Amino acid sequence: MLLENRIALVTGAASGLGLATATAFAREGATVVINDLRLEAAQEAAARLGDRHFAVAGDVS
């Protein structure tokens, strides 16, 4: 896996392109931190990716 032992922080990752990006990073072995304004949506997305992924709420603008 290309991104084994790496951490990826993806903003806006609870849905759409952000979620697709987070999924691609996870598929390549990265631990993904899902960032979104909506904590519950971020937690659901992280849970779909697997046990080693995390969710945080926040505005990065």
mmCIF file of N, CA and C in Angstrom, residues 8-47:
data_model
loop_
_atom_site.group_PDB
_atom_site.id
_atom_site.type_symbol
_atom_site.label_atom_id
_atom_site.label_comp_id
_atom_site.label_asym_id
_atom_site.label_seq_id
_atom_site.Cartn_x
_atom_site.Cartn_y
_atom_site.Cartn_z
ATOM 1 N N ALA A 8 -3.789 11.228 6.511
ATOM 2 C CA ALA A 8 -4.358 12.188 5.567
ATOM 3 C C ALA A 8 -5.496 12.932 6.253
ATOM 4 N N LEU A 9 -5.446 14.252 6.234
ATOM 5 C CA LEU A 9 -6.535 15.088 6.733
ATOM 6 C C LEU A 9 -7.302 15.589 5.518
ATOM 7 N N VAL A 10 -8.578 15.232 5.433
ATOM 8 C CA VAL A 10 -9.394 15.620 4.284
ATOM 9 C C VAL A 10 -10.538 16.498 4.783
ATOM 10 N N THR A 11 -10.606 17.723 4.277
ATOM 11 C CA THR A 11 -11.669 18.643 4.685
ATOM 12 C C THR A 11 -12.898 18.454 3.804
ATOM 13 N N GLY A 12 -14.062 18.705 4.393
ATOM 14 C CA GLY A 12 -15.309 18.520 3.655
ATOM 15 C C GLY A 12 -15.530 17.080 3.253
ATOM 16 N N ALA A 13 -15.083 16.164 4.093
ATOM 17 C CA ALA A 13 -15.009 14.760 3.695
ATOM 18 C C ALA A 13 -16.200 13.907 4.112
ATOM 19 N N ALA A 14 -17.267 14.520 4.607
ATOM 20 C CA ALA A 14 -18.433 13.723 4.991
ATOM 21 C C ALA A 14 -19.264 13.299 3.783
ATOM 22 N N SER A 15 -19.040 13.960 2.638
ATOM 23 C CA SER A 15 -19.816 13.610 1.444
ATOM 24 C C SER A 15 -19.105 14.106 0.190
ATOM 25 N N GLY A 16 -19.627 13.712 -0.941
ATOM 26 C CA GLY A 16 -19.156 14.223 -2.225
ATOM 27 C C GLY A 16 -17.700 13.928 -2.538
ATOM 28 N N LEU A 17 -17.044 14.919 -3.131
ATOM 29 C CA LEU A 17 -15.643 14.755 -3.540
ATOM 30 C C LEU A 17 -14.716 14.526 -2.354
ATOM 31 N N GLY A 18 -15.013 15.168 -1.233
ATOM 32 C CA GLY A 18 -14.193 14.966 -0.040
ATOM 33 C C GLY A 18 -14.235 13.527 0.432
ATOM 34 N N LEU A 19 -15.426 12.936 0.447
ATOM 35 C CA LEU A 19 -15.567 11.537 0.850
ATOM 36 C C LEU A 19 -14.881 10.618 -0.148
ATOM 37 N N ALA A 20 -14.996 10.917 -1.427
ATOM 38 C CA ALA A 20 -14.318 10.110 -2.446
ATOM 39 C C ALA A 20 -12.805 10.179 -2.262
ATOM 40 N N THR A 21 -12.296 11.353 -1.941
ATOM 41 C CA THR A 21 -10.862 11.518 -1.698
ATOM 42 C C THR A 21 -10.437 10.741 -0.460
ATOM 43 N N ALA A 22 -11.215 10.858 0.614
ATOM 44 C CA ALA A 22 -10.912 10.128 1.849
ATOM 45 C C ALA A 22 -10.914 8.624 1.612
ATOM 46 N N THR A 23 -11.867 8.157 0.832
ATOM 47 C CA THR A 23 -11.957 6.732 0.515
ATOM 48 C C THR A 23 -10.728 6.268 -0.265
ATOM 49 N N ALA A 24 -10.277 7.079 -1.203
ATOM 50 C CA ALA A 24 -9.089 6.729 -1.990
ATOM 51 C C ALA A 24 -7.850 6.661 -1.102
ATOM 52 N N PHE A 25 -7.699 7.619 -0.195
ATOM 53 C CA PHE A 25 -6.563 7.586 0.736
ATOM 54 C C PHE A 25 -6.620 6.335 1.608
ATOM 55 N N ALA A 26 -7.803 6.021 2.131
ATOM 56 C CA ALA A 26 -7.955 4.837 2.981
ATOM 57 C C ALA A 26 -7.634 3.569 2.206
ATOM 58 N N ARG A 27 -8.071 3.502 0.968
ATOM 59 C CA ARG A 27 -7.813 2.326 0.124
ATOM 60 C C ARG A 27 -6.315 2.107 -0.072
ATOM 61 N N GLU A 28 -5.558 3.196 -0.072
ATOM 62 C CA GLU A 28 -4.104 3.104 -0.254
ATOM 63 C C GLU A 28 -3.350 2.935 1.062
ATOM 64 N N GLY A 29 -4.085 2.781 2.174
ATOM 65 C CA GLY A 29 -3.447 2.450 3.437
ATOM 66 C C GLY A 29 -3.282 3.581 4.427
ATOM 67 N N ALA A 30 -3.690 4.787 4.078
ATOM 68 C CA ALA A 30 -3.545 5.920 5.000
ATOM 69 C C ALA A 30 -4.589 5.848 6.109
ATOM 70 N N THR A 31 -4.235 6.374 7.267
ATOM 71 C CA THR A 31 -5.216 6.657 8.302
ATOM 72 C C THR A 31 -5.817 8.007 7.945
ATOM 73 N N VAL A 32 -7.140 8.085 7.886
ATOM 74 C CA VAL A 32 -7.798 9.297 7.403
ATOM 75 C C VAL A 32 -8.499 10.022 8.546
ATOM 76 N N VAL A 33 -8.278 11.325 8.601
ATOM 77 C CA VAL A 33 -9.012 12.194 9.515
ATOM 78 C C VAL A 33 -10.055 12.917 8.670
ATOM 79 N N ILE A 34 -11.318 12.624 8.940
ATOM 80 C CA ILE A 34 -12.440 13.221 8.217
ATOM 81 C C ILE A 34 -12.801 14.525 8.912
ATOM 82 N N ASN A 35 -12.681 15.640 8.219
ATOM 83 C CA ASN A 35 -13.056 16.945 8.769
ATOM 84 C C ASN A 35 -14.282 17.451 8.030
ATOM 85 N N ASP A 36 -15.272 17.915 8.798
ATOM 86 C CA ASP A 36 -16.477 18.477 8.200
ATOM 87 C C ASP A 36 -17.145 19.370 9.231
ATOM 88 N N LEU A 37 -17.991 20.273 8.790
ATOM 89 C CA LEU A 37 -18.752 21.111 9.716
ATOM 90 C C LEU A 37 -19.735 20.284 10.536
ATOM 91 N N ARG A 38 -20.227 19.212 9.948
ATOM 92 C CA ARG A 38 -21.244 18.363 10.585
ATOM 93 C C ARG A 38 -20.578 17.146 11.221
ATOM 94 N N LEU A 39 -20.450 17.162 12.550
ATOM 95 C CA LEU A 39 -19.741 16.095 13.251
ATOM 96 C C LEU A 39 -20.382 14.731 13.023
ATOM 97 N N GLU A 40 -21.702 14.641 13.130
ATOM 98 C CA GLU A 40 -22.357 13.338 12.961
ATOM 99 C C GLU A 40 -22.097 12.751 11.576
ATOM 100 N N ALA A 41 -22.161 13.578 10.558
ATOM 101 C CA ALA A 41 -21.895 13.105 9.199
ATOM 102 C C ALA A 41 -20.445 12.659 9.062
ATOM 103 N N ALA A 42 -19.532 13.400 9.679
ATOM 104 C CA ALA A 42 -18.115 13.029 9.638
ATOM 105 C C ALA A 42 -17.883 11.703 10.354
ATOM 106 N N GLN A 43 -18.550 11.509 11.487
ATOM 107 C CA GLN A 43 -18.408 10.254 12.229
ATOM 108 C C GLN A 43 -18.935 9.072 11.425
ATOM 109 N N GLU A 44 -20.052 9.269 10.740
ATOM 110 C CA GLU A 44 -20.602 8.198 9.900
ATOM 111 C C GLU A 44 -19.650 7.852 8.760
ATOM 112 N N ALA A 45 -19.068 8.868 8.149
ATOM 113 C CA ALA A 45 -18.119 8.631 7.055
ATOM 114 C C ALA A 45 -16.888 7.890 7.558
ATOM 115 N N ALA A 46 -16.364 8.304 8.708
ATOM 116 C CA ALA A 46 -15.185 7.640 9.278
ATOM 117 C C ALA A 46 -15.496 6.186 9.610
ATOM 118 N N ALA A 47 -16.673 5.931 10.147
ATOM 119 C CA ALA A 47 -17.067 4.561 10.488
ATOM 120 C C ALA A 47 -17.160 3.691 9.236
#
